[in-house]
Structure formats: C-alpha cells, structure tokens
Amino acid sequence: MIIGIGSDLIDIRRVSAVIDRHGDRFLDRIFTDAERAKAERRAKNQKMVVATYAKRFAAKEACSKALGTGIRRGVWWRDMGVVNLPSGRPTMQLTGGALARLEALTPPGCEARIDLSITDDWPLAQAFVIISAVTPGKP
C-alpha cells in the first residue's frame, strides 16, 4: 500500500550558485557525510559533482513531500540521505524527525519501503519518491 508520494525538479545551476556562494556551510547543513563522499568521488568533473548534489537535494525535497511534512515539523535536511543498496538501487536512509514521521505513517504490522528514482539532464535534476507499507519479509 502506498503511504506517500513525492517529486521534485531542480535547476542544477541553482545548486551550483549556492555552493559557490556558501561552500561547506551549505554542504554541511544539507548533505550527509555519505552523500558528500559520493559527490566528491566525482571531483574530476565539477559538473558531475554539482549534478550529484542537485539530484540528492531533489531526492530530499521529494522525500519530505512523501512524508507529508516538507522541511518542517521536525524533518530536517540531514535526516534524509540518499544511499545505494548492494544492488546499486538508490533509496533513502532516514534518521531523526524523518524516521519518526515515517514510523508514524507506517501501519502496525507493516514495514516501510522507500523507492527512489533520481536522474539529471543538464541543467535539470529530478527525483521521485514512493513510500510503501509492505508485509515484513516480502519484496
């Protein structure tokens, strides 16, 4: 059963401008250590670094919409992080207020599953998040 859907579209150039203006202050406030490490592994190509950050920013926005809160009511940027499963499939790892909200949305006897699709095509980055309640042990 779907319990939340969110999407976001962002101009990568906007993220680039904010990084240029605020640097580490912005990056530390918004992104988890794992997300920063993923982006910085692409340091040979600055456009790829910025696109990586933009996709993750869009994913956080989409996830906050799927949670039904936006970035408020105890849900903060670093409470939501994009991670890859061993298969390579991206998903969201939630902590803090975002995890508390997810737990409140999830019906008793179910587990939450977060499906994430992220993409970019310069100058745009896009993310879709679907939060489902599933029976434990079933894919």
PDB file of C-alpha atoms in Angstrom:
ATOM      1  CA  MET A   1       0.000   0.000   0.000  1.00  0.00           C
ATOM      2  CA  ILE A   2       1.371   3.426  -0.963  1.00  0.00           C
ATOM      3  CA  ILE A   3       1.517   5.778   2.009  1.00  0.00           C
ATOM      4  CA  GLY A   4       3.355   8.698   0.382  1.00  0.00           C
ATOM      5  CA  ILE A   5       4.484  10.041  -2.997  1.00  0.00           C
ATOM      6  CA  GLY A   6       6.743  12.994  -3.674  1.00  0.00           C
ATOM      7  CA  SER A   7       8.574  14.502  -6.622  1.00  0.00           C
ATOM      8  CA  ASP A   8      10.937  17.398  -7.202  1.00  0.00           C
ATOM      9  CA  LEU A   9      12.631  19.091 -10.141  1.00  0.00           C
ATOM     10  CA  ILE A  10      15.565  21.454  -9.652  1.00  0.00           C
ATOM     11  CA  ASP A  11      17.849  23.537 -11.842  1.00  0.00           C
ATOM     12  CA  ILE A  12      21.398  22.246 -11.274  1.00  0.00           C
ATOM     13  CA  ARG A  13      22.773  25.755 -11.929  1.00  0.00           C
ATOM     14  CA  ARG A  14      20.875  26.985  -8.862  1.00  0.00           C
ATOM     15  CA  VAL A  15      22.599  24.401  -6.667  1.00  0.00           C
ATOM     16  CA  SER A  16      25.935  25.351  -8.227  1.00  0.00           C
ATOM     17  CA  ALA A  17      25.360  29.019  -7.399  1.00  0.00           C
ATOM     18  CA  VAL A  18      24.522  28.221  -3.767  1.00  0.00           C
ATOM     19  CA  ILE A  19      27.629  26.031  -3.435  1.00  0.00           C
ATOM     20  CA  ASP A  20      29.761  28.815  -4.941  1.00  0.00           C
ATOM     21  CA  ARG A  21      28.261  31.376  -2.550  1.00  0.00           C
ATOM     22  CA  HIS A  22      28.143  29.337   0.696  1.00  0.00           C
ATOM     23  CA  GLY A  23      30.515  26.390   0.128  1.00  0.00           C
ATOM     24  CA  ASP A  24      30.957  23.974   3.026  1.00  0.00           C
ATOM     25  CA  ARG A  25      28.419  25.842   5.168  1.00  0.00           C
ATOM     26  CA  PHE A  26      25.667  24.840   2.722  1.00  0.00           C
ATOM     27  CA  LEU A  27      27.033  21.350   2.080  1.00  0.00           C
ATOM     28  CA  ASP A  28      27.381  20.574   5.819  1.00  0.00           C
ATOM     29  CA  ARG A  29      23.854  21.806   6.537  1.00  0.00           C
ATOM     30  CA  ILE A  30      22.116  19.828   3.775  1.00  0.00           C
ATOM     31  CA  PHE A  31      24.073  16.656   2.966  1.00  0.00           C
ATOM     32  CA  THR A  32      25.100  13.609   4.984  1.00  0.00           C
ATOM     33  CA  ASP A  33      28.727  12.513   5.128  1.00  0.00           C
ATOM     34  CA  ALA A  34      27.946   9.591   2.785  1.00  0.00           C
ATOM     35  CA  GLU A  35      26.334  11.924   0.228  1.00  0.00           C
ATOM     36  CA  ARG A  36      29.302  14.295   0.338  1.00  0.00           C
ATOM     37  CA  ALA A  37      31.739  11.408  -0.128  1.00  0.00           C
ATOM     38  CA  LYS A  38      29.763  10.149  -3.154  1.00  0.00           C
ATOM     39  CA  ALA A  39      29.822  13.604  -4.784  1.00  0.00           C
ATOM     40  CA  GLU A  40      33.491  14.229  -4.050  1.00  0.00           C
ATOM     41  CA  ARG A  41      34.496  10.911  -5.674  1.00  0.00           C
ATOM     42  CA  ARG A  42      33.453  12.614  -8.917  1.00  0.00           C
ATOM     43  CA  ALA A  43      35.826  15.552  -8.350  1.00  0.00           C
ATOM     44  CA  LYS A  44      37.477  15.143 -11.757  1.00  0.00           C
ATOM     45  CA  ASN A  45      34.357  16.637 -13.343  1.00  0.00           C
ATOM     46  CA  GLN A  46      32.873  19.624 -11.487  1.00  0.00           C
ATOM     47  CA  LYS A  47      29.611  19.395 -13.447  1.00  0.00           C
ATOM     48  CA  MET A  48      29.152  15.806 -12.224  1.00  0.00           C
ATOM     49  CA  VAL A  49      29.853  16.855  -8.628  1.00  0.00           C
ATOM     50  CA  VAL A  50      27.196  19.577  -8.750  1.00  0.00           C
ATOM     51  CA  ALA A  51      24.709  17.292 -10.555  1.00  0.00           C
ATOM     52  CA  THR A  52      25.250  14.652  -7.842  1.00  0.00           C
ATOM     53  CA  TYR A  53      24.429  17.202  -5.149  1.00  0.00           C
ATOM     54  CA  ALA A  54      21.415  18.507  -7.110  1.00  0.00           C
ATOM     55  CA  LYS A  55      19.939  15.011  -7.507  1.00  0.00           C
ATOM     56  CA  ARG A  56      20.298  14.390  -3.787  1.00  0.00           C
ATOM     57  CA  PHE A  57      18.765  17.770  -2.961  1.00  0.00           C
ATOM     58  CA  ALA A  58      15.789  16.912  -5.197  1.00  0.00           C
ATOM     59  CA  ALA A  59      15.529  13.492  -3.505  1.00  0.00           C
ATOM     60  CA  LYS A  60      15.355  15.121  -0.059  1.00  0.00           C
ATOM     61  CA  GLU A  61      12.632  17.503  -1.262  1.00  0.00           C
ATOM     62  CA  ALA A  62      10.679  14.619  -2.816  1.00  0.00           C
ATOM     63  CA  CYS A  63      11.065  12.507   0.331  1.00  0.00           C
ATOM     64  CA  SER A  64       9.866  15.334   2.590  1.00  0.00           C
ATOM     65  CA  LYS A  65       6.797  15.684   0.354  1.00  0.00           C
ATOM     66  CA  ALA A  66       6.157  11.932   0.509  1.00  0.00           C
ATOM     67  CA  LEU A  67       6.368  12.164   4.313  1.00  0.00           C
ATOM     68  CA  GLY A  68       3.753  14.905   4.147  1.00  0.00           C
ATOM     69  CA  THR A  69       5.789  17.452   6.085  1.00  0.00           C
ATOM     70  CA  GLY A  70       8.144  19.289   3.794  1.00  0.00           C
ATOM     71  CA  ILE A  71      11.247  20.563   5.585  1.00  0.00           C
ATOM     72  CA  ARG A  72       9.473  21.355   8.850  1.00  0.00           C
ATOM     73  CA  ARG A  73       7.723  19.668  11.776  1.00  0.00           C
ATOM     74  CA  GLY A  74      10.974  18.086  12.936  1.00  0.00           C
ATOM     75  CA  VAL A  75      12.068  16.832   9.492  1.00  0.00           C
ATOM     76  CA  TRP A  76      15.442  18.319   8.534  1.00  0.00           C
ATOM     77  CA  TRP A  77      17.720  18.013   5.524  1.00  0.00           C
ATOM     78  CA  ARG A  78      20.300  15.723   7.114  1.00  0.00           C
ATOM     79  CA  ASP A  79      17.538  13.427   8.454  1.00  0.00           C
ATOM     80  CA  MET A  80      17.190  12.150   4.878  1.00  0.00           C
ATOM     81  CA  GLY A  81      20.134  10.695   2.992  1.00  0.00           C
ATOM     82  CA  VAL A  82      20.403   9.029  -0.382  1.00  0.00           C
ATOM     83  CA  VAL A  83      22.139   5.653  -0.136  1.00  0.00           C
ATOM     84  CA  ASN A  84      22.588   2.803  -2.567  1.00  0.00           C
ATOM     85  CA  LEU A  85      21.600  -0.754  -1.776  1.00  0.00           C
ATOM     86  CA  PRO A  86      24.129  -3.512  -2.580  1.00  0.00           C
ATOM     87  CA  SER A  87      22.352  -3.934  -5.939  1.00  0.00           C
ATOM     88  CA  GLY A  88      23.078  -0.261  -6.723  1.00  0.00           C
ATOM     89  CA  ARG A  89      19.433   0.776  -6.431  1.00  0.00           C
ATOM     90  CA  PRO A  90      19.096   4.135  -4.689  1.00  0.00           C
ATOM     91  CA  THR A  91      16.890   4.570  -1.644  1.00  0.00           C
ATOM     92  CA  MET A  92      16.571   6.937   1.291  1.00  0.00           C
ATOM     93  CA  GLN A  93      18.007   6.333   4.747  1.00  0.00           C
ATOM     94  CA  LEU A  94      16.019   8.265   7.345  1.00  0.00           C
ATOM     95  CA  THR A  95      17.044   9.341  10.847  1.00  0.00           C
ATOM     96  CA  GLY A  96      15.770  11.757  13.473  1.00  0.00           C
ATOM     97  CA  GLY A  97      12.475  13.503  12.786  1.00  0.00           C
ATOM     98  CA  ALA A  98      12.154  11.993   9.299  1.00  0.00           C
ATOM     99  CA  LEU A  99      12.389   8.472  10.718  1.00  0.00           C
ATOM    100  CA  ALA A 100       9.875   9.336  13.453  1.00  0.00           C
ATOM    101  CA  ARG A 101       7.445  10.633  10.818  1.00  0.00           C
ATOM    102  CA  LEU A 102       7.958   7.501   8.694  1.00  0.00           C
ATOM    103  CA  GLU A 103       7.252   5.279  11.696  1.00  0.00           C
ATOM    104  CA  ALA A 104       4.081   7.258  12.460  1.00  0.00           C
ATOM    105  CA  LEU A 105       2.871   6.788   8.857  1.00  0.00           C
ATOM    106  CA  THR A 106       3.585   3.059   8.727  1.00  0.00           C
ATOM    107  CA  PRO A 107       0.584   0.896   9.702  1.00  0.00           C
ATOM    108  CA  PRO A 108       1.062  -1.636  12.523  1.00  0.00           C
ATOM    109  CA  GLY A 109       2.423  -4.977  11.309  1.00  0.00           C
ATOM    110  CA  CYS A 110       3.984  -3.415   8.189  1.00  0.00           C
ATOM    111  CA  GLU A 111       7.441  -2.247   7.199  1.00  0.00           C
ATOM    112  CA  ALA A 112       8.109   0.924   5.217  1.00  0.00           C
ATOM    113  CA  ARG A 113       9.875   0.666   1.875  1.00  0.00           C
ATOM    114  CA  ILE A 114      11.197   3.761   0.128  1.00  0.00           C
ATOM    115  CA  ASP A 115      11.599   3.601  -3.634  1.00  0.00           C
ATOM    116  CA  LEU A 116      13.641   6.400  -5.191  1.00  0.00           C
ATOM    117  CA  SER A 117      14.317   7.347  -8.777  1.00  0.00           C
ATOM    118  CA  ILE A 118      16.819  10.128  -9.483  1.00  0.00           C
ATOM    119  CA  THR A 119      18.068  11.477 -12.782  1.00  0.00           C
ATOM    120  CA  ASP A 120      19.682  14.502 -14.333  1.00  0.00           C
ATOM    121  CA  ASP A 121      19.880  16.017 -17.784  1.00  0.00           C
ATOM    122  CA  TRP A 122      21.764  19.294 -17.619  1.00  0.00           C
ATOM    123  CA  PRO A 123      20.539  21.729 -16.395  1.00  0.00           C
ATOM    124  CA  LEU A 124      17.818  19.793 -14.565  1.00  0.00           C
ATOM    125  CA  ALA A 125      17.809  17.149 -11.837  1.00  0.00           C
ATOM    126  CA  GLN A 126      14.704  15.219 -10.849  1.00  0.00           C
ATOM    127  CA  ALA A 127      13.648  12.819  -8.104  1.00  0.00           C
ATOM    128  CA  PHE A 128      10.589  10.692  -7.371  1.00  0.00           C
ATOM    129  CA  VAL A 129       9.953   9.005  -4.014  1.00  0.00           C
ATOM    130  CA  ILE A 130       7.293   6.425  -3.240  1.00  0.00           C
ATOM    131  CA  ILE A 131       6.871   5.249   0.336  1.00  0.00           C
ATOM    132  CA  SER A 132       5.022   1.939   0.648  1.00  0.00           C
ATOM    133  CA  ALA A 133       3.877  -0.141   3.601  1.00  0.00           C
ATOM    134  CA  VAL A 134       4.757  -3.777   2.926  1.00  0.00           C
ATOM    135  CA  THR A 135       4.332  -7.063   4.770  1.00  0.00           C
ATOM    136  CA  PRO A 136       7.600  -7.940   6.549  1.00  0.00           C
ATOM    137  CA  GLY A 137       9.730 -10.403   4.597  1.00  0.00           C
ATOM    138  CA  LYS A 138       8.012  -9.764   1.242  1.00  0.00           C
ATOM    139  CA  PRO A 139       9.771  -7.848  -1.556  1.00  0.00           C
TER     140      PRO A 139
END
